[in-house]
Coordinates of C-alpha atoms and ligand atoms in Angstrom, one line a residue:
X1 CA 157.9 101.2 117.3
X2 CA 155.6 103.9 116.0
X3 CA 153.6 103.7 112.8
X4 CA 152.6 106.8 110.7
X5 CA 149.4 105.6 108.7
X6 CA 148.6 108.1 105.8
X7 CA 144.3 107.5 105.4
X8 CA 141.5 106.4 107.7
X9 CA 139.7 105.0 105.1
X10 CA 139.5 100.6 105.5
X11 CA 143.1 99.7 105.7
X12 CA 144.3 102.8 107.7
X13 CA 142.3 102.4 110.8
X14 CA 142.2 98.2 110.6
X15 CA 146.0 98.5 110.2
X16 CA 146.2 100.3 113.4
X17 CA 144.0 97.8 115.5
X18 CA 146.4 95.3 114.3
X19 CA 149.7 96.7 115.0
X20 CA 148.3 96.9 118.3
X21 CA 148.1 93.7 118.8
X22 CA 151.5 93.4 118.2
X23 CA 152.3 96.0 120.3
X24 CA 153.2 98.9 118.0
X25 CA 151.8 102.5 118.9
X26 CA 150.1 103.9 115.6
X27 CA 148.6 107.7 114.6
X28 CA 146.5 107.6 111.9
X29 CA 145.7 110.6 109.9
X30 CA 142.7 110.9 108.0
X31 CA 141.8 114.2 105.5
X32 CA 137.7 113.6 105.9
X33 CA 135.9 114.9 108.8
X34 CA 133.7 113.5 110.9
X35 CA 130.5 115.5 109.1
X36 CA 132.1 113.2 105.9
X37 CA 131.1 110.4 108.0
X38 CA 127.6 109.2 106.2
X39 CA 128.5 109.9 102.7
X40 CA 128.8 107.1 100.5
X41 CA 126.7 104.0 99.8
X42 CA 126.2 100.6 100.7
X43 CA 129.4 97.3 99.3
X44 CA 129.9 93.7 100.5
X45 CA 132.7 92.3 102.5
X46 CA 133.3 88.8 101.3
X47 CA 133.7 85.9 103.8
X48 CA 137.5 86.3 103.4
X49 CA 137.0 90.3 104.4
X50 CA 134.2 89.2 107.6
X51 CA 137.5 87.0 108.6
X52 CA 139.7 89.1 108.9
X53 CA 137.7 91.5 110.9
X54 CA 137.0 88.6 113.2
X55 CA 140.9 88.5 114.0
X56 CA 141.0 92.2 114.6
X57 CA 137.7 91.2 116.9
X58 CA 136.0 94.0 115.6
X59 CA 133.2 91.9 113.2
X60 CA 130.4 92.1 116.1
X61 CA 130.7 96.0 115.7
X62 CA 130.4 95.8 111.7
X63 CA 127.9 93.4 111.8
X64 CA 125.6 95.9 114.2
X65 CA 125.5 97.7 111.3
X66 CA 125.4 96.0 108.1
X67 CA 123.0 93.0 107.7
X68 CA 124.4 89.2 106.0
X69 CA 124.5 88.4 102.0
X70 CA 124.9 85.5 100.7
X71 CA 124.9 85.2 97.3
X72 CA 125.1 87.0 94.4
X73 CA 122.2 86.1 91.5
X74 CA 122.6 86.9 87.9
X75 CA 119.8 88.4 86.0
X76 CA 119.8 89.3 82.3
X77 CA 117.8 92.2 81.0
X78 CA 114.6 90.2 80.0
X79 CA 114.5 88.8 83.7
X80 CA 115.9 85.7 83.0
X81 CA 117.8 84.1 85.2
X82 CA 121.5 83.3 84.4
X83 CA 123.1 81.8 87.3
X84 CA 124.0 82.4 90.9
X85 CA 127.2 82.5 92.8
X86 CA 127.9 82.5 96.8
X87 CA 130.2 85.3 98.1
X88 CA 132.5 82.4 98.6
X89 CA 132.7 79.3 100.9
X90 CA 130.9 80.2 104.7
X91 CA 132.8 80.9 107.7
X92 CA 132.9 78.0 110.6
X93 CA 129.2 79.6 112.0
X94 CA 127.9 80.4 108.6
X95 CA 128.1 83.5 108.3
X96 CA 129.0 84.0 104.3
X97 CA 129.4 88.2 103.2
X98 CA 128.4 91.4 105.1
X99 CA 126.5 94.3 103.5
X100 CA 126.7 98.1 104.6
X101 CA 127.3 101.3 104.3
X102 CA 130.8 101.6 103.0
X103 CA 131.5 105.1 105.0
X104 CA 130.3 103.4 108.3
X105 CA 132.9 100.8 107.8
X106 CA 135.7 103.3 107.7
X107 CA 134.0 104.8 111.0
X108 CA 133.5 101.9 113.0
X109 CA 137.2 100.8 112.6
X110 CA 138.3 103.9 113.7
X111 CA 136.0 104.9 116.4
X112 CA 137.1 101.4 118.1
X113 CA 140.6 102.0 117.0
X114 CA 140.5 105.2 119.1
X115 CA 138.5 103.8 121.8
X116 CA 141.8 101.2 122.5
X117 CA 143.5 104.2 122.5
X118 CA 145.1 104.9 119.1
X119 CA 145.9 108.5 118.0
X120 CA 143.2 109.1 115.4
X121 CA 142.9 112.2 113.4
X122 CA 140.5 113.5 110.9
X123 CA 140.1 116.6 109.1
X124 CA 143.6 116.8 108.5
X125 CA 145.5 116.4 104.8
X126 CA 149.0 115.4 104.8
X127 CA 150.6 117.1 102.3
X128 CA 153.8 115.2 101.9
X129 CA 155.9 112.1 103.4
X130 CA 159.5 111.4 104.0
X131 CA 162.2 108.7 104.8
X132 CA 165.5 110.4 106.7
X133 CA 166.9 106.9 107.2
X134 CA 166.4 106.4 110.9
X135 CA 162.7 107.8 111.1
X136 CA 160.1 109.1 108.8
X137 CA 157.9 112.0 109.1
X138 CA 154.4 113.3 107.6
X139 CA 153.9 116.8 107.3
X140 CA 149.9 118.0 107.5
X141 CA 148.3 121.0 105.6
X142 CA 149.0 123.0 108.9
X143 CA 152.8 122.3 109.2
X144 CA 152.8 120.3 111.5
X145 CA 155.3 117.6 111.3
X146 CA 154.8 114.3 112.7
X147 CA 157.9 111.2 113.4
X148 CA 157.6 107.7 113.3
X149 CA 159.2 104.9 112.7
X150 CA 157.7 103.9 109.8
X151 CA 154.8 105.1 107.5
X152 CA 152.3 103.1 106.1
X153 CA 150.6 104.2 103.4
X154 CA 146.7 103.2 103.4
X155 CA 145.6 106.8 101.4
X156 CA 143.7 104.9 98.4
X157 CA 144.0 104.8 94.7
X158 CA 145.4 108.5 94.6
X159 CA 148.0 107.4 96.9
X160 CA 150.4 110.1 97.6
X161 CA 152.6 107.9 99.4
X162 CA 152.7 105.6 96.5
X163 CA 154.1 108.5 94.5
X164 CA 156.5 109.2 97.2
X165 CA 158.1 105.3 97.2
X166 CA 158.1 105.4 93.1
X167 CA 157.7 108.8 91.4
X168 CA 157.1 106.8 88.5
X169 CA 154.4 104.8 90.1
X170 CA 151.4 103.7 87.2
X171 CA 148.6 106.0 87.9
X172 CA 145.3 104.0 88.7
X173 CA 143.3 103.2 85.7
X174 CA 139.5 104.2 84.6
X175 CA 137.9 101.1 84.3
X176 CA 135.4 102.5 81.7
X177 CA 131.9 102.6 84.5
X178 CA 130.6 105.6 86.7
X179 CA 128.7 104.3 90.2
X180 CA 125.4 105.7 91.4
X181 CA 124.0 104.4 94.6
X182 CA 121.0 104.8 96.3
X183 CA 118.2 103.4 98.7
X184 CA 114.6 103.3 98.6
X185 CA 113.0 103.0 102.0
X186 CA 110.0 100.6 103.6
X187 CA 109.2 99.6 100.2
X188 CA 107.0 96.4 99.1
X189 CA 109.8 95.4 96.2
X190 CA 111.9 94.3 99.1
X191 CA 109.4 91.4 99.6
X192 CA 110.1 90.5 95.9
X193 CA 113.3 89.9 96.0
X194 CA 115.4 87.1 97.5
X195 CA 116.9 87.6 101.0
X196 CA 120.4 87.9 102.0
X197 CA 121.2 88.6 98.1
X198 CA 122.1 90.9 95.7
X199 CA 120.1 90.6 92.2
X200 CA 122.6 91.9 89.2
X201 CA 120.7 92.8 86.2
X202 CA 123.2 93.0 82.8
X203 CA 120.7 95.4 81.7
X204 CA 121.1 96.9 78.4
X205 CA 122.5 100.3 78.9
X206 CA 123.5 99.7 82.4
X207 CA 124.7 97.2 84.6
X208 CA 122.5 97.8 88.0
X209 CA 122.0 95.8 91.5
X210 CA 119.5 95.7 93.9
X211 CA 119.9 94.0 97.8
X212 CA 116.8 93.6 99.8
X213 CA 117.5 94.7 104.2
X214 CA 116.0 93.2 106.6
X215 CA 114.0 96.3 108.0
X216 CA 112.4 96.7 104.3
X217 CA 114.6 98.8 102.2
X218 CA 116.0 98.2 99.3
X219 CA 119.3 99.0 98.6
X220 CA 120.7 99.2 94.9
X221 CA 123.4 100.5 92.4
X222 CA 123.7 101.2 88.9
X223 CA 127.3 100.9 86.9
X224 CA 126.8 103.1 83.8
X225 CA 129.4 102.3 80.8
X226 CA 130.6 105.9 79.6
X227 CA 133.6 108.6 79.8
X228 CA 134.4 109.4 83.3
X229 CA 132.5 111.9 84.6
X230 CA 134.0 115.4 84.9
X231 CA 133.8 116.7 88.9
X232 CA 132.3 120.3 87.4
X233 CA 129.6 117.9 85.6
X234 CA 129.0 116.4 89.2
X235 CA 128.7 119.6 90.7
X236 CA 126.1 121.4 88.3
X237 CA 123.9 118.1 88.3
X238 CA 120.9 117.9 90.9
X239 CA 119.8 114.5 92.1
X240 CA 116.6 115.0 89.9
X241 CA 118.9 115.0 87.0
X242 CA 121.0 112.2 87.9
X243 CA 117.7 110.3 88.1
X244 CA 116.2 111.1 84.8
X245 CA 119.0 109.8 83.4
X246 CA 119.0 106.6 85.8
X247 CA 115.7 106.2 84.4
X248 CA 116.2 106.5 81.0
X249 CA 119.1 103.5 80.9
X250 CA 116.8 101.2 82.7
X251 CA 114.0 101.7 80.8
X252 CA 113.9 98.5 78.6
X253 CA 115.1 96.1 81.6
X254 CA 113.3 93.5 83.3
X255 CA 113.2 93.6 87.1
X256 CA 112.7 96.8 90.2
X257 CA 114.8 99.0 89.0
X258 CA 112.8 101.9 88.0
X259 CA 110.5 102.0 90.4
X260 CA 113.8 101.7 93.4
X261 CA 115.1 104.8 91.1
X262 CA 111.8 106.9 91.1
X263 CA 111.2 106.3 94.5
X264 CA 114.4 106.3 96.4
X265 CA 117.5 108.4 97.9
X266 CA 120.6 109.0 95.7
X267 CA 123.7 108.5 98.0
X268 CA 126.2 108.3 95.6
X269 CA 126.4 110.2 92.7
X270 CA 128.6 110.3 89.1
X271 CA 131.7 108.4 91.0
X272 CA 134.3 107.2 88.2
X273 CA 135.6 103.8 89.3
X274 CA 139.0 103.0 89.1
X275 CA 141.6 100.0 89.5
X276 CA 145.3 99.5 89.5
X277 CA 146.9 96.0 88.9
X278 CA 150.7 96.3 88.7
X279 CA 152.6 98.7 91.1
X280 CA 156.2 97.8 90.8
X281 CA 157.0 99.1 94.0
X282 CA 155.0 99.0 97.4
X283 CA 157.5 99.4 100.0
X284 CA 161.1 101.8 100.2
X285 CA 163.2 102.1 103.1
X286 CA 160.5 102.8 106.2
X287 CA 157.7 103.6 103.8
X288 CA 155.0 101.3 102.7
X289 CA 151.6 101.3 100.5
X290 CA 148.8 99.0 101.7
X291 CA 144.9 98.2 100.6
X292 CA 143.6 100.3 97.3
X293 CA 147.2 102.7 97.5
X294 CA 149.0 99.3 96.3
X295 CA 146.7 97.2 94.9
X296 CA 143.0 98.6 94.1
X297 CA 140.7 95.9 92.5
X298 CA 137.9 97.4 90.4
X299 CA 135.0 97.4 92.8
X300 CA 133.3 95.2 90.3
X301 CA 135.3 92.4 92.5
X302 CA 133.2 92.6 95.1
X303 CA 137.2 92.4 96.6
X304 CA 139.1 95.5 97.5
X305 CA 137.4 95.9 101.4
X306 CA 138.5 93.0 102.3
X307 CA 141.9 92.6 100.6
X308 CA 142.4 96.0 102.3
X309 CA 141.6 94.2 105.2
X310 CA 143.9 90.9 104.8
X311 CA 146.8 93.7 104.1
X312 CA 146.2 94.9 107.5
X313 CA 146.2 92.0 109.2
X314 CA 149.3 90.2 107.5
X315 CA 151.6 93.5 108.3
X316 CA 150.8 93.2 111.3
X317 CA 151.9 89.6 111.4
X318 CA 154.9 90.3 109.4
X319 CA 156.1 93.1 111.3
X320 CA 155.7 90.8 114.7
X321 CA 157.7 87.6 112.8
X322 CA 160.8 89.3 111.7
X323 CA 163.7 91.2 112.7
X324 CA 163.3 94.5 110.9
X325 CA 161.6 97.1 108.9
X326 CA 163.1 95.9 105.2
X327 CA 162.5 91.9 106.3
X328 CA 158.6 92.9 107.6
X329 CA 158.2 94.9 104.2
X330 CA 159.6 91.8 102.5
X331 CA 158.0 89.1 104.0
X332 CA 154.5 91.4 103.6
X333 CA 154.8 91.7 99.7
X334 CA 156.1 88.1 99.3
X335 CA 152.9 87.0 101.2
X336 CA 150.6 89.6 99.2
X337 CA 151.5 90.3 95.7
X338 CA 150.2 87.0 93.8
X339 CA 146.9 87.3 95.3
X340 CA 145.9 90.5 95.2
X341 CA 147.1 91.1 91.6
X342 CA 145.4 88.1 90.3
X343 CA 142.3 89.5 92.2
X344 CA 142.5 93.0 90.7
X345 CA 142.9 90.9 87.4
X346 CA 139.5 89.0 87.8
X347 CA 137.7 92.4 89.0
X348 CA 138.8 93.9 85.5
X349 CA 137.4 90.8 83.9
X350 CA 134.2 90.8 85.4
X351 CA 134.0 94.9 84.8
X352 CA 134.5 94.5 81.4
X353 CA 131.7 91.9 81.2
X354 CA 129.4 95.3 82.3
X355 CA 130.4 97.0 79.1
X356 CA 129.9 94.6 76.0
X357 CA 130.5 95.4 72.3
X358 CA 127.5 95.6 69.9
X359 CA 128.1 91.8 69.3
X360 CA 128.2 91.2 72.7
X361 CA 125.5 92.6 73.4
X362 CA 123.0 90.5 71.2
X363 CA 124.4 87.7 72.8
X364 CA 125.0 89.0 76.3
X365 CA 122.6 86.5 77.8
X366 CA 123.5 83.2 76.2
X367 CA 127.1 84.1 77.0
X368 CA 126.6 84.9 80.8
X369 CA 124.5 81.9 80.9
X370 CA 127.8 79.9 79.9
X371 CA 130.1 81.7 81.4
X372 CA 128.5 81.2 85.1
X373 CA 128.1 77.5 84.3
X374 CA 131.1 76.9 83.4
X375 CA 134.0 79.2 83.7
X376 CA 132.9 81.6 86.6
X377 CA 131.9 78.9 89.0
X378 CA 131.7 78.5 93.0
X379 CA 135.0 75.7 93.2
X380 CA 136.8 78.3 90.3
X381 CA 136.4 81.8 92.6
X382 CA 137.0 79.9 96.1
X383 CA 140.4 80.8 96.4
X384 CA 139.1 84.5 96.6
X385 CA 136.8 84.6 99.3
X386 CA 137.8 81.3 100.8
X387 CA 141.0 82.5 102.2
X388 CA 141.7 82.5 105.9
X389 CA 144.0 83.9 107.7
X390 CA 145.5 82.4 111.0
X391 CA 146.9 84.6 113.3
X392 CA 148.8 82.5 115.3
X393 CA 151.0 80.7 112.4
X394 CA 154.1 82.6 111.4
X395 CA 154.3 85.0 108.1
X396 CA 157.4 82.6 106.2
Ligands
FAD1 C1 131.5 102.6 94.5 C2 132.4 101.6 95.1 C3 131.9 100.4 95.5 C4 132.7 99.4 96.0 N1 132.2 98.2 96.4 C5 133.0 97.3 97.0 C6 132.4 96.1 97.5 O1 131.2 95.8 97.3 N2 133.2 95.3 98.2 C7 134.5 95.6 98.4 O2 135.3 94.8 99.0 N3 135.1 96.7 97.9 C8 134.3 97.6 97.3 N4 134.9 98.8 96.9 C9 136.3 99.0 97.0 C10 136.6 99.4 98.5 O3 135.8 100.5 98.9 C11 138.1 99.8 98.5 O4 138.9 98.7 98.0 C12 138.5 100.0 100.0 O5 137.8 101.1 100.5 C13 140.0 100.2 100.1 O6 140.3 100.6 101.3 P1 141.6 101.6 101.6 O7 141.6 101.9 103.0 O8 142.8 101.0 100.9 O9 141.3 102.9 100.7 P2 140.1 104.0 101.0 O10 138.9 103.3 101.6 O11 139.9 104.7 99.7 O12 140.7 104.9 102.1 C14 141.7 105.8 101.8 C15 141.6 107.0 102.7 O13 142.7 107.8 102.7 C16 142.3 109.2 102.8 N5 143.4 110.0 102.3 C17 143.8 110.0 101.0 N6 144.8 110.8 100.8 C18 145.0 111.4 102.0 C19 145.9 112.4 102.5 N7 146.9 113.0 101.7 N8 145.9 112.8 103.8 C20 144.9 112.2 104.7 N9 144.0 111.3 104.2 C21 144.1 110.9 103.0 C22 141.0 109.2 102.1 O14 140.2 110.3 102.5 C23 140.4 107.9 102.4 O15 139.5 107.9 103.5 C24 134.1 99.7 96.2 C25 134.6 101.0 95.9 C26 133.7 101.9 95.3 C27 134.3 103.2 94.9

């Protein structure tokens, strides 16, 4: 069998490592290039994300770059502190989450992908998809047409192939934040914040969050509650620009915020963040969507890496327990859909918690201090990053 896998992003490339294992030849075709490689900034893989890379035995090459996290603690915008929350019960060695730079992620997977001797492309745009009943094909932006057996779809919230299964498809949603990340190098805040954890403000105009590494940086975000941001807006506006106005929503909070902002790098810049809960249809015929293409948590979950990841993983497994495409696709979604979809529905939870009301707002703090005591607690959110998945036992 032969895979066509639309997207080198996190499920594309991970999908392709585990179809190998199962002995199923994949290409996977990826529109950035390899000078794309570095842009981006720095997420978490939860402990149910640093699993499944430890079945695709890729999680020693991940970890080389990235450095471990912990726990995620809860600030309000005077400083006080409203609670704390692991990244979700510890693997078998106690290793808990994995921070780094989302792009190198992406890279990693494929570079090793290639290296056990997958057909990986990038720089190339496949412009459309189809199923002719015995094969499918993908046709790139230089006409060349390539024939599978199946296609996998694993091209992200904009999914094409998603539109291609179901023309009526939902579009993903605007969760109502824009993303800026950034790092601030060899700087003496690092030594005032708590290792192996990221420390979320609830500021007052923005929602921000700072990680220290362990060489000395500081690596940070801020989620800024407003209209999506326009990609001509992105283009006219300089870095300086984007950080006066960084500075200007973080100027009444508590905490290291302006001084990581006035003396770091901006590596992500005016990026509108999206979800998408319900798609009706993930799989038709030979074609399938995977990761963020069928299921994109806001990344307010902390969740969508490693979901993308688990997708990977249990196609694989499905594909190697069954008899055929249509069962495999089956067996996939029956084993998926709860879980990710209740996921996605926590992530838009906890992103609306970033954007309170006026009310909520003059209560922000007493309420977060309740809600992470009682309603958002470690035993409540286990089932999200306490999953494991066993390779050996057979997808029902
Ligand atoms: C700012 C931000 C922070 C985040 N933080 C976290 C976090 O802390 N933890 C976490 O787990 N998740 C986080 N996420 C979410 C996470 O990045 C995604 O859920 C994950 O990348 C999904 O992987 P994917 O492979 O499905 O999609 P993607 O990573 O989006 O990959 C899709 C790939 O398909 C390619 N592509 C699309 N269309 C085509 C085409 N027509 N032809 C060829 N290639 C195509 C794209 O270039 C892209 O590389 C964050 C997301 C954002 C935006």
């Amino acid at each position: 069998m032969k895979a066509l896998i639309v997207g080198g992003g996190i499920a594309g490339p991970a999908t392709a490592l585990a179809l190998a294992k199962v002995g199923v030849e994949s290409v996977v075709l990826e529109r950035r290039t390899d000078a794309q490689a570095d842009d981006g900034s720095y997420f978490s893989l939860a402990p149910n994300g640093v699993d499944a890379l430890r079945v695709l035995d890729v999680f020693d090459l991940a970890r080389d770059d990235g450095f471990p996290t912990r726990t995620n603690r809860m600030v309000g915008a005077t400083g006080s502190f409203l609670g704390a929350l692991s990244l979700g019960p510890s693997l078998d060695d106690g290793w808990v989450g994995l921070t780094m730079k989302r792009p190198h992620l992406a890279s990693r997977l494929a570079a090793e992908a290639s290296r056990r001797g997958v057909d990986v492309r990038t720089g190339v745009s496949v412009t459309s998809v189809g199923d002719h009943g015995d094969h499918v094909s993908a046709t790139l932006d230089d006409g060349t047409v390539l024939r599978g057996d199946i296609l996998i779809g694993a091209d992200g919230v904009r999914s094409l192939v998603r539109t291609a299964i179901d023309p009526t498809a939902p579009p993903a949603r605007y969760v109502g934040l824009t993303n800026f990340g950034g790092i601030t190098r060899a700087t003496p805040l690092a030594a005032d914040l708590v290792p192996e954890a990221w420390e979320f403000v609830f500021g007052r105009r923005a929602f921000t969050g700072a990680h220290p590494t362990p060489d000395g940086d500081v690596v940070w975000f801020v989620n800024v509650p407003e209209p999506a941001i326009a990609r001509s807006v992105r283009a006219a506006t300089t870095d300086d620009e984007w950080r006066a106005k960084l500075l200007e929503l973080v100027a009444d909070d508590a905490g290291p915020m302006r001084e990581l902002i006035a003396g770091g790098e901006l590596e992500l810049a005016g990026d509108n963040t999206y979800d998408l809960g319900h798609t009706p249809v993930w799989s038709r015929g030979r074609m399938i969507v995977i990761g963020d293409a069928a299921h994109a948590p806001s990344p307010s979950s902390g969740q969508g890496a490693s979901l993308a990841l688990e997708d990977a993983v249990v196609l694989a497994q499905s594909i190697r327990d069954t008899s055929s495409v249509q069962d495999a696709f089956a067996a996939f979604e029956k084993a998926r859909r709860e879980r990710v979809e209740k996921i996605v529905a926590a992530g838009a939870r906890s992103s609306s918690s970033k954007v309170p009301g006026r009310i909520g707002r003059v209560f922000q703090d007493a309420i977060l201090r309740l809600v992470f005591r009682y309603a958002v607690t470690e035993s409540r959110v286990a089932w999200i990053g306490g999953s494991r998945i066993d390779w050996d036992a057979r997808v029902a």
